[in-house]
Amino acid sequence: MKFSSSDTNTMLELLRWRRDVRHFKPTSLPEETVNTLMKAIALAPSVGNSRPWRIVRIKSEDIKAKIIANHGEANEIASQEYNNKERSEYQALKLAGLKEAPLQLAIFTDIDPSAGRGLGRQTMPETLTYSTVIAIHQLWLIARTLNIGVGWVSILNTDSLNETLDVDPNWKLTAYLCIGYPAFDDDTPELHRTGWQENTAKEWLER
Ligand SMILES: Cc1cc2nc3c(=O)[nH]c(=O)nc-3n(C[C@H](O)[C@H](O)[C@H](O)COP(=O)(O)O)c2cc1C
């Protein structure tokens, strides 16, 4: 397989338009689309071919309500790290689309998978999590090609999430993803648009 410069340009456009999305339409995704997202995960590289990602698709409304409450509490605690004006700025941010996103996935990393027989991770155990992060990013990009938005939620109490989802103690939360059709399109990151954090391109160092 040979790719061309038009593929490069398309890929760059895709990267430019990939956004973290927190505002979703309630429209549900076709199952075929969900399968395509899962295929993108399955194609990811992983240390020692350990494929350490573990995925829980949240369907129960009761569990969703618990996760919304979990995020609400974690967000309130996080806001206490800021004072005065900064706290109000933080509190005004929308940092998750948990109430609206039609597809929600809790993605864990198994920190002791049998696959891969330990190759690579004996010296760098963190490479298991890196592998899961790459898989998530592949899903993120494929989702964008389908005009679907992904929002990464990390403001959660992970112990309580593991308890809510009743998962293996070796599974560590890597990401909670809110997925669905975006309520609007924007090529500017929301945290930049709201004035919280500008998107600045950094040059590399040379030695
Ligand atoms: C590891 C990771 C965790 C993140 N957690 C959150 C989060 O909890 N809530 C949120 O609104 N955005 C979260 N984001 C999204 C970032 O805020 C976002 O990527 C950044 O502001 C740049 O915007 P862009 O993704 O649209 O380019 C997370 C992103 C990453 C990579």
PDB file of C-alpha atoms and ligand atoms in Angstrom:
ATOM      1  CA  MET A   1       0.000   0.000   0.000  1.00  0.00           C
ATOM      2  CA  LYS A   2       1.375   3.418  -0.989  1.00  0.00           C
ATOM      3  CA  PHE A   3      -0.159   6.655   0.232  1.00  0.00           C
ATOM      4  CA  SER A   4       0.012   9.985  -1.585  1.00  0.00           C
ATOM      5  CA  SER A   5       0.445  13.636  -0.678  1.00  0.00           C
ATOM      6  CA  SER A   6      -3.318  14.088  -0.846  1.00  0.00           C
ATOM      7  CA  ASP A   7      -3.586  11.495   1.951  1.00  0.00           C
ATOM      8  CA  THR A   8      -1.063  13.535   3.943  1.00  0.00           C
ATOM      9  CA  ASN A   9      -3.133  16.674   3.443  1.00  0.00           C
ATOM     10  CA  THR A  10      -6.328  14.890   4.430  1.00  0.00           C
ATOM     11  CA  MET A  11      -4.624  13.528   7.530  1.00  0.00           C
ATOM     12  CA  LEU A  12      -3.382  16.996   8.467  1.00  0.00           C
ATOM     13  CA  GLU A  13      -6.901  18.403   8.024  1.00  0.00           C
ATOM     14  CA  LEU A  14      -8.211  15.582  10.187  1.00  0.00           C
ATOM     15  CA  LEU A  15      -5.690  16.389  12.914  1.00  0.00           C
ATOM     16  CA  ARG A  16      -6.537  20.082  12.637  1.00  0.00           C
ATOM     17  CA  TRP A  17     -10.259  19.412  12.991  1.00  0.00           C
ATOM     18  CA  ARG A  18     -10.021  16.746  15.681  1.00  0.00           C
ATOM     19  CA  ARG A  19     -11.473  18.426  18.721  1.00  0.00           C
ATOM     20  CA  ASP A  20     -12.311  17.461  22.252  1.00  0.00           C
ATOM     21  CA  VAL A  21     -16.090  17.674  22.104  1.00  0.00           C
ATOM     22  CA  ARG A  22     -18.314  18.343  25.136  1.00  0.00           C
ATOM     23  CA  HIS A  23     -21.528  19.401  23.343  1.00  0.00           C
ATOM     24  CA  PHE A  24     -23.407  16.552  21.659  1.00  0.00           C
ATOM     25  CA  LYS A  25     -26.633  16.004  19.777  1.00  0.00           C
ATOM     26  CA  PRO A  26     -28.652  13.245  21.471  1.00  0.00           C
ATOM     27  CA  THR A  27     -28.897  11.242  18.186  1.00  0.00           C
ATOM     28  CA  SER A  28     -27.668   7.696  18.760  1.00  0.00           C
ATOM     29  CA  LEU A  29     -24.909   6.160  16.631  1.00  0.00           C
ATOM     30  CA  PRO A  30     -25.582   3.217  14.296  1.00  0.00           C
ATOM     31  CA  GLU A  31     -24.103  -0.058  15.601  1.00  0.00           C
ATOM     32  CA  GLU A  32     -22.042  -0.321  12.416  1.00  0.00           C
ATOM     33  CA  THR A  33     -20.363   2.957  13.369  1.00  0.00           C
ATOM     34  CA  VAL A  34     -19.672   1.721  16.885  1.00  0.00           C
ATOM     35  CA  ASN A  35     -18.042  -1.367  15.326  1.00  0.00           C
ATOM     36  CA  THR A  36     -15.844   0.864  13.135  1.00  0.00           C
ATOM     37  CA  LEU A  37     -14.681   2.751  16.238  1.00  0.00           C
ATOM     38  CA  MET A  38     -13.826  -0.557  17.896  1.00  0.00           C
ATOM     39  CA  LYS A  39     -11.893  -1.648  14.785  1.00  0.00           C
ATOM     40  CA  ALA A  40      -9.711   1.462  15.104  1.00  0.00           C
ATOM     41  CA  ILE A  41      -8.872   0.422  18.660  1.00  0.00           C
ATOM     42  CA  ALA A  42      -8.106  -3.143  17.588  1.00  0.00           C
ATOM     43  CA  LEU A  43      -5.549  -1.848  15.040  1.00  0.00           C
ATOM     44  CA  ALA A  44      -3.452  -0.036  17.655  1.00  0.00           C
ATOM     45  CA  PRO A  45       0.133  -0.894  18.461  1.00  0.00           C
ATOM     46  CA  SER A  46       0.892  -2.097  22.000  1.00  0.00           C
ATOM     47  CA  VAL A  47       3.937  -2.979  24.041  1.00  0.00           C
ATOM     48  CA  GLY A  48       4.819  -6.648  23.428  1.00  0.00           C
ATOM     49  CA  ASN A  49       1.515  -6.910  21.535  1.00  0.00           C
ATOM     50  CA  SER A  50      -0.123  -7.031  24.954  1.00  0.00           C
ATOM     51  CA  ARG A  51      -3.318  -5.253  23.836  1.00  0.00           C
ATOM     52  CA  PRO A  52      -3.957  -4.053  27.387  1.00  0.00           C
ATOM     53  CA  TRP A  53      -7.025  -1.897  26.695  1.00  0.00           C
ATOM     54  CA  ARG A  54     -10.231  -3.054  28.376  1.00  0.00           C
ATOM     55  CA  ILE A  55     -13.463  -1.386  27.344  1.00  0.00           C
ATOM     56  CA  VAL A  56     -16.738  -1.050  29.191  1.00  0.00           C
ATOM     57  CA  ARG A  57     -19.683   0.328  27.200  1.00  0.00           C
ATOM     58  CA  ILE A  58     -22.055   2.097  29.554  1.00  0.00           C
ATOM     59  CA  LYS A  59     -25.683   1.321  28.762  1.00  0.00           C
ATOM     60  CA  SER A  60     -27.487   1.450  32.112  1.00  0.00           C
ATOM     61  CA  GLU A  61     -29.156   4.798  32.929  1.00  0.00           C
ATOM     62  CA  ASP A  62     -28.623   4.064  36.602  1.00  0.00           C
ATOM     63  CA  ILE A  63     -24.858   3.678  36.081  1.00  0.00           C
ATOM     64  CA  LYS A  64     -24.786   6.825  33.910  1.00  0.00           C
ATOM     65  CA  ALA A  65     -26.437   8.774  36.735  1.00  0.00           C
ATOM     66  CA  LYS A  66     -23.768   7.515  39.160  1.00  0.00           C
ATOM     67  CA  ILE A  67     -21.003   8.598  36.767  1.00  0.00           C
ATOM     68  CA  ILE A  68     -22.557  12.054  36.350  1.00  0.00           C
ATOM     69  CA  ALA A  69     -22.632  12.373  40.162  1.00  0.00           C
ATOM     70  CA  ASN A  70     -19.035  11.098  40.379  1.00  0.00           C
ATOM     71  CA  HIS A  71     -17.907  13.768  37.865  1.00  0.00           C
ATOM     72  CA  GLY A  72     -19.903  16.476  39.649  1.00  0.00           C
ATOM     73  CA  GLU A  73     -18.193  15.725  42.948  1.00  0.00           C
ATOM     74  CA  ALA A  74     -14.706  15.391  41.421  1.00  0.00           C
ATOM     75  CA  ASN A  75     -15.200  18.650  39.534  1.00  0.00           C
ATOM     76  CA  GLU A  76     -16.302  20.461  42.683  1.00  0.00           C
ATOM     77  CA  ILE A  77     -13.187  19.211  44.525  1.00  0.00           C
ATOM     78  CA  ALA A  78     -10.988  20.245  41.563  1.00  0.00           C
ATOM     79  CA  SER A  79     -12.534  23.731  41.553  1.00  0.00           C
ATOM     80  CA  GLN A  80     -11.392  24.224  45.172  1.00  0.00           C
ATOM     81  CA  GLU A  81      -7.798  24.279  43.894  1.00  0.00           C
ATOM     82  CA  TYR A  82      -8.531  27.703  42.412  1.00  0.00           C
ATOM     83  CA  ASN A  83      -9.305  30.993  44.107  1.00  0.00           C
ATOM     84  CA  ASN A  84     -11.719  33.823  43.429  1.00  0.00           C
ATOM     85  CA  LYS A  85     -11.938  34.803  39.760  1.00  0.00           C
ATOM     86  CA  GLU A  86     -10.079  31.703  38.546  1.00  0.00           C
ATOM     87  CA  ARG A  87     -12.507  29.461  40.428  1.00  0.00           C
ATOM     88  CA  SER A  88     -15.497  31.122  38.784  1.00  0.00           C
ATOM     89  CA  GLU A  89     -13.774  30.798  35.397  1.00  0.00           C
ATOM     90  CA  TYR A  90     -13.187  27.088  36.093  1.00  0.00           C
ATOM     91  CA  GLN A  91     -16.756  26.560  37.240  1.00  0.00           C
ATOM     92  CA  ALA A  92     -18.058  28.165  34.029  1.00  0.00           C
ATOM     93  CA  LEU A  93     -16.257  25.576  31.864  1.00  0.00           C
ATOM     94  CA  LYS A  94     -18.126  22.608  30.442  1.00  0.00           C
ATOM     95  CA  LEU A  95     -15.696  19.760  31.006  1.00  0.00           C
ATOM     96  CA  ALA A  96     -17.807  16.746  30.030  1.00  0.00           C
ATOM     97  CA  GLY A  97     -20.764  15.803  27.853  1.00  0.00           C
ATOM     98  CA  LEU A  98     -21.889  13.033  30.199  1.00  0.00           C
ATOM     99  CA  LYS A  99     -25.562  13.998  30.164  1.00  0.00           C
ATOM    100  CA  GLU A 100     -25.857  14.138  26.382  1.00  0.00           C
ATOM    101  CA  ALA A 101     -23.346  11.765  24.761  1.00  0.00           C
ATOM    102  CA  PRO A 102     -25.180   8.748  23.301  1.00  0.00           C
ATOM    103  CA  LEU A 103     -22.119   6.468  23.433  1.00  0.00           C
ATOM    104  CA  GLN A 104     -19.980   6.320  26.553  1.00  0.00           C
ATOM    105  CA  LEU A 105     -16.949   4.104  27.008  1.00  0.00           C
ATOM    106  CA  ALA A 106     -14.819   3.615  30.083  1.00  0.00           C
ATOM    107  CA  ILE A 107     -11.423   2.554  28.805  1.00  0.00           C
ATOM    108  CA  PHE A 108      -9.077   0.852  31.228  1.00  0.00           C
ATOM    109  CA  THR A 109      -5.539  -0.472  31.050  1.00  0.00           C
ATOM    110  CA  ASP A 110      -4.954  -3.951  32.401  1.00  0.00           C
ATOM    111  CA  ILE A 111      -1.731  -3.512  34.361  1.00  0.00           C
ATOM    112  CA  ASP A 112      -0.991  -7.247  34.332  1.00  0.00           C
ATOM    113  CA  PRO A 113      -2.119  -8.687  31.003  1.00  0.00           C
ATOM    114  CA  SER A 114      -1.017 -12.202  30.097  1.00  0.00           C
ATOM    115  CA  ALA A 115      -0.753 -11.251  26.391  1.00  0.00           C
ATOM    116  CA  GLY A 116       2.720 -10.075  25.423  1.00  0.00           C
ATOM    117  CA  ARG A 117       4.388 -12.159  28.150  1.00  0.00           C
ATOM    118  CA  GLY A 118       5.864  -9.042  29.731  1.00  0.00           C
ATOM    119  CA  LEU A 119       7.917  -8.018  26.693  1.00  0.00           C
ATOM    120  CA  GLY A 120       8.955  -4.362  26.927  1.00  0.00           C
ATOM    121  CA  ARG A 121       7.013  -3.535  30.047  1.00  0.00           C
ATOM    122  CA  GLN A 122       9.493  -5.040  32.501  1.00  0.00           C
ATOM    123  CA  THR A 123      11.631  -1.934  32.123  1.00  0.00           C
ATOM    124  CA  MET A 124       8.798   0.528  31.406  1.00  0.00           C
ATOM    125  CA  PRO A 125       5.485  -0.649  32.909  1.00  0.00           C
ATOM    126  CA  GLU A 126       3.933   2.676  31.902  1.00  0.00           C
ATOM    127  CA  THR A 127       4.071   1.524  28.272  1.00  0.00           C
ATOM    128  CA  LEU A 128       0.870  -0.450  28.929  1.00  0.00           C
ATOM    129  CA  THR A 129      -0.979   2.811  29.538  1.00  0.00           C
ATOM    130  CA  TYR A 130       0.767   4.414  26.544  1.00  0.00           C
ATOM    131  CA  SER A 131      -0.585   1.552  24.404  1.00  0.00           C
ATOM    132  CA  THR A 132      -4.130   2.230  25.569  1.00  0.00           C
ATOM    133  CA  VAL A 133      -3.709   5.960  24.937  1.00  0.00           C
ATOM    134  CA  ILE A 134      -2.650   5.295  21.340  1.00  0.00           C
ATOM    135  CA  ALA A 135      -5.686   3.039  20.854  1.00  0.00           C
ATOM    136  CA  ILE A 136      -7.911   5.824  22.178  1.00  0.00           C
ATOM    137  CA  HIS A 137      -6.351   8.332  19.830  1.00  0.00           C
ATOM    138  CA  GLN A 138      -6.979   6.024  16.868  1.00  0.00           C
ATOM    139  CA  LEU A 139     -10.631   5.852  17.872  1.00  0.00           C
ATOM    140  CA  TRP A 140     -10.661   9.654  18.188  1.00  0.00           C
ATOM    141  CA  LEU A 141      -9.340  10.145  14.647  1.00  0.00           C
ATOM    142  CA  ILE A 142     -11.553   7.532  12.995  1.00  0.00           C
ATOM    143  CA  ALA A 143     -14.516   9.054  14.807  1.00  0.00           C
ATOM    144  CA  ARG A 144     -13.679  12.415  13.221  1.00  0.00           C
ATOM    145  CA  THR A 145     -13.681  10.842   9.734  1.00  0.00           C
ATOM    146  CA  LEU A 146     -17.253   9.772  10.521  1.00  0.00           C
ATOM    147  CA  ASN A 147     -18.097  13.326  11.679  1.00  0.00           C
ATOM    148  CA  ILE A 148     -18.390  12.053  15.215  1.00  0.00           C
ATOM    149  CA  GLY A 149     -16.964  13.904  18.196  1.00  0.00           C
ATOM    150  CA  VAL A 150     -15.103  12.451  21.163  1.00  0.00           C
ATOM    151  CA  GLY A 151     -14.663  14.046  24.564  1.00  0.00           C
ATOM    152  CA  TRP A 152     -12.101  12.726  27.026  1.00  0.00           C
ATOM    153  CA  VAL A 153     -13.232  12.953  30.638  1.00  0.00           C
ATOM    154  CA  SER A 154     -10.595  12.597  33.331  1.00  0.00           C
ATOM    155  CA  ILE A 155     -12.293  14.506  36.153  1.00  0.00           C
ATOM    156  CA  LEU A 156     -13.585  11.420  37.935  1.00  0.00           C
ATOM    157  CA  ASN A 157     -12.889   9.573  41.142  1.00  0.00           C
ATOM    158  CA  THR A 158     -11.376   6.422  39.647  1.00  0.00           C
ATOM    159  CA  ASP A 159     -11.818   4.188  42.720  1.00  0.00           C
ATOM    160  CA  SER A 160     -15.479   4.962  42.839  1.00  0.00           C
ATOM    161  CA  LEU A 161     -15.825   4.476  39.059  1.00  0.00           C
ATOM    162  CA  ASN A 162     -14.199   1.020  39.322  1.00  0.00           C
ATOM    163  CA  GLU A 163     -16.647   0.190  42.092  1.00  0.00           C
ATOM    164  CA  THR A 164     -19.643   1.427  40.076  1.00  0.00           C
ATOM    165  CA  LEU A 165     -18.560  -0.638  37.062  1.00  0.00           C
ATOM    166  CA  ASP A 166     -17.440  -3.619  39.156  1.00  0.00           C
ATOM    167  CA  VAL A 167     -14.272  -4.226  37.122  1.00  0.00           C
ATOM    168  CA  ASP A 168     -11.106  -6.228  37.796  1.00  0.00           C
ATOM    169  CA  PRO A 169      -8.846  -4.491  40.366  1.00  0.00           C
ATOM    170  CA  ASN A 170      -5.976  -4.682  37.833  1.00  0.00           C
ATOM    171  CA  TRP A 171      -7.888  -2.420  35.465  1.00  0.00           C
ATOM    172  CA  LYS A 172      -6.807   1.219  35.835  1.00  0.00           C
ATOM    173  CA  LEU A 173      -8.932   3.901  34.238  1.00  0.00           C
ATOM    174  CA  THR A 174      -7.163   5.546  31.293  1.00  0.00           C
ATOM    175  CA  ALA A 175     -10.072   7.491  29.817  1.00  0.00           C
ATOM    176  CA  TYR A 176     -13.794   7.918  30.055  1.00  0.00           C
ATOM    177  CA  LEU A 177     -15.007   8.820  26.575  1.00  0.00           C
ATOM    178  CA  CYS A 178     -18.181  10.660  25.623  1.00  0.00           C
ATOM    179  CA  ILE A 179     -18.936  10.027  21.954  1.00  0.00           C
ATOM    180  CA  GLY A 180     -21.607  11.342  19.602  1.00  0.00           C
ATOM    181  CA  TYR A 181     -22.466  13.804  16.844  1.00  0.00           C
ATOM    182  CA  PRO A 182     -21.149  17.266  17.828  1.00  0.00           C
ATOM    183  CA  ALA A 183     -23.739  19.975  18.431  1.00  0.00           C
ATOM    184  CA  PHE A 184     -21.504  22.269  16.326  1.00  0.00           C
ATOM    185  CA  ASP A 185     -18.163  22.159  14.497  1.00  0.00           C
ATOM    186  CA  ASP A 186     -15.170  24.231  15.485  1.00  0.00           C
ATOM    187  CA  ASP A 187     -11.477  24.020  14.635  1.00  0.00           C
ATOM    188  CA  THR A 188     -10.564  25.983  17.773  1.00  0.00           C
ATOM    189  CA  PRO A 189     -10.136  24.067  21.037  1.00  0.00           C
ATOM    190  CA  GLU A 190     -12.882  24.944  23.505  1.00  0.00           C
ATOM    191  CA  LEU A 191     -10.410  25.860  26.282  1.00  0.00           C
ATOM    192  CA  HIS A 192      -8.769  28.303  23.860  1.00  0.00           C
ATOM    193  CA  ARG A 193     -12.136  29.719  22.758  1.00  0.00           C
ATOM    194  CA  THR A 194     -13.289  30.255  26.335  1.00  0.00           C
ATOM    195  CA  GLY A 195     -10.013  31.979  27.254  1.00  0.00           C
ATOM    196  CA  TRP A 196      -8.885  29.327  29.789  1.00  0.00           C
ATOM    197  CA  GLN A 197      -5.778  28.189  27.908  1.00  0.00           C
ATOM    198  CA  GLU A 198      -4.481  29.447  24.596  1.00  0.00           C
ATOM    199  CA  ASN A 199      -3.352  26.875  22.025  1.00  0.00           C
ATOM    200  CA  THR A 200       0.267  27.752  21.459  1.00  0.00           C
ATOM    201  CA  ALA A 201       2.504  25.911  19.042  1.00  0.00           C
ATOM    202  CA  LYS A 202       5.864  25.273  20.687  1.00  0.00           C
ATOM    203  CA  GLU A 203       9.084  24.968  18.717  1.00  0.00           C
ATOM    204  CA  TRP A 204      11.378  22.052  19.542  1.00  0.00           C
ATOM    205  CA  LEU A 205      14.742  22.308  21.259  1.00  0.00           C
ATOM    206  CA  GLU A 206      17.918  21.425  19.433  1.00  0.00           C
ATOM    207  CA  ARG A 207      21.053  20.183  21.129  1.00  0.00           C
TER     208      ARG A 207
HETATM  209  C1  LIG B   1      -5.477  12.788  28.777  1.00  0.00           C
HETATM  210  C2  LIG B   1      -6.531  13.836  28.507  1.00  0.00           C
HETATM  211  C3  LIG B   1      -7.475  14.106  29.477  1.00  0.00           C
HETATM  212  C4  LIG B   1      -8.460  15.077  29.252  1.00  0.00           C
HETATM  213  N1  LIG B   1      -9.428  15.303  30.193  1.00  0.00           N
HETATM  214  C5  LIG B   1     -10.397  16.216  29.947  1.00  0.00           C
HETATM  215  C6  LIG B   1     -11.471  16.441  30.860  1.00  0.00           C
HETATM  216  O1  LIG B   1     -11.603  15.817  31.913  1.00  0.00           O
HETATM  217  N2  LIG B   1     -12.409  17.360  30.536  1.00  0.00           N
HETATM  218  C7  LIG B   1     -12.322  18.090  29.394  1.00  0.00           C
HETATM  219  O2  LIG B   1     -13.199  18.925  29.144  1.00  0.00           O
HETATM  220  N3  LIG B   1     -11.338  17.892  28.494  1.00  0.00           N
HETATM  221  C8  LIG B   1     -10.392  16.965  28.750  1.00  0.00           C
HETATM  222  N4  LIG B   1      -9.414  16.740  27.824  1.00  0.00           N
HETATM  223  C9  LIG B   1      -9.414  17.516  26.561  1.00  0.00           C
HETATM  224  C10 LIG B   1      -8.422  18.648  26.591  1.00  0.00           C
HETATM  225  O3  LIG B   1      -8.876  19.690  27.401  1.00  0.00           O
HETATM  226  C11 LIG B   1      -8.244  19.117  25.152  1.00  0.00           C
HETATM  227  O4  LIG B   1      -7.651  18.079  24.414  1.00  0.00           O
HETATM  228  C12 LIG B   1      -7.368  20.372  25.050  1.00  0.00           C
HETATM  229  O5  LIG B   1      -8.009  21.447  25.668  1.00  0.00           O
HETATM  230  C13 LIG B   1      -7.080  20.753  23.601  1.00  0.00           C
HETATM  231  O6  LIG B   1      -8.298  20.832  22.873  1.00  0.00           O
HETATM  232  P1  LIG B   1      -8.555  19.931  21.585  1.00  0.00           P
HETATM  233  O7  LIG B   1      -8.555  18.475  22.035  1.00  0.00           O
HETATM  234  O8  LIG B   1      -9.903  20.350  21.090  1.00  0.00           O
HETATM  235  O9  LIG B   1      -7.436  20.183  20.654  1.00  0.00           O
HETATM  236  C14 LIG B   1      -8.459  15.779  28.029  1.00  0.00           C
HETATM  237  C15 LIG B   1      -7.500  15.484  27.046  1.00  0.00           C
HETATM  238  C16 LIG B   1      -6.566  14.520  27.274  1.00  0.00           C
HETATM  239  C17 LIG B   1      -5.557  14.207  26.191  1.00  0.00           C
END
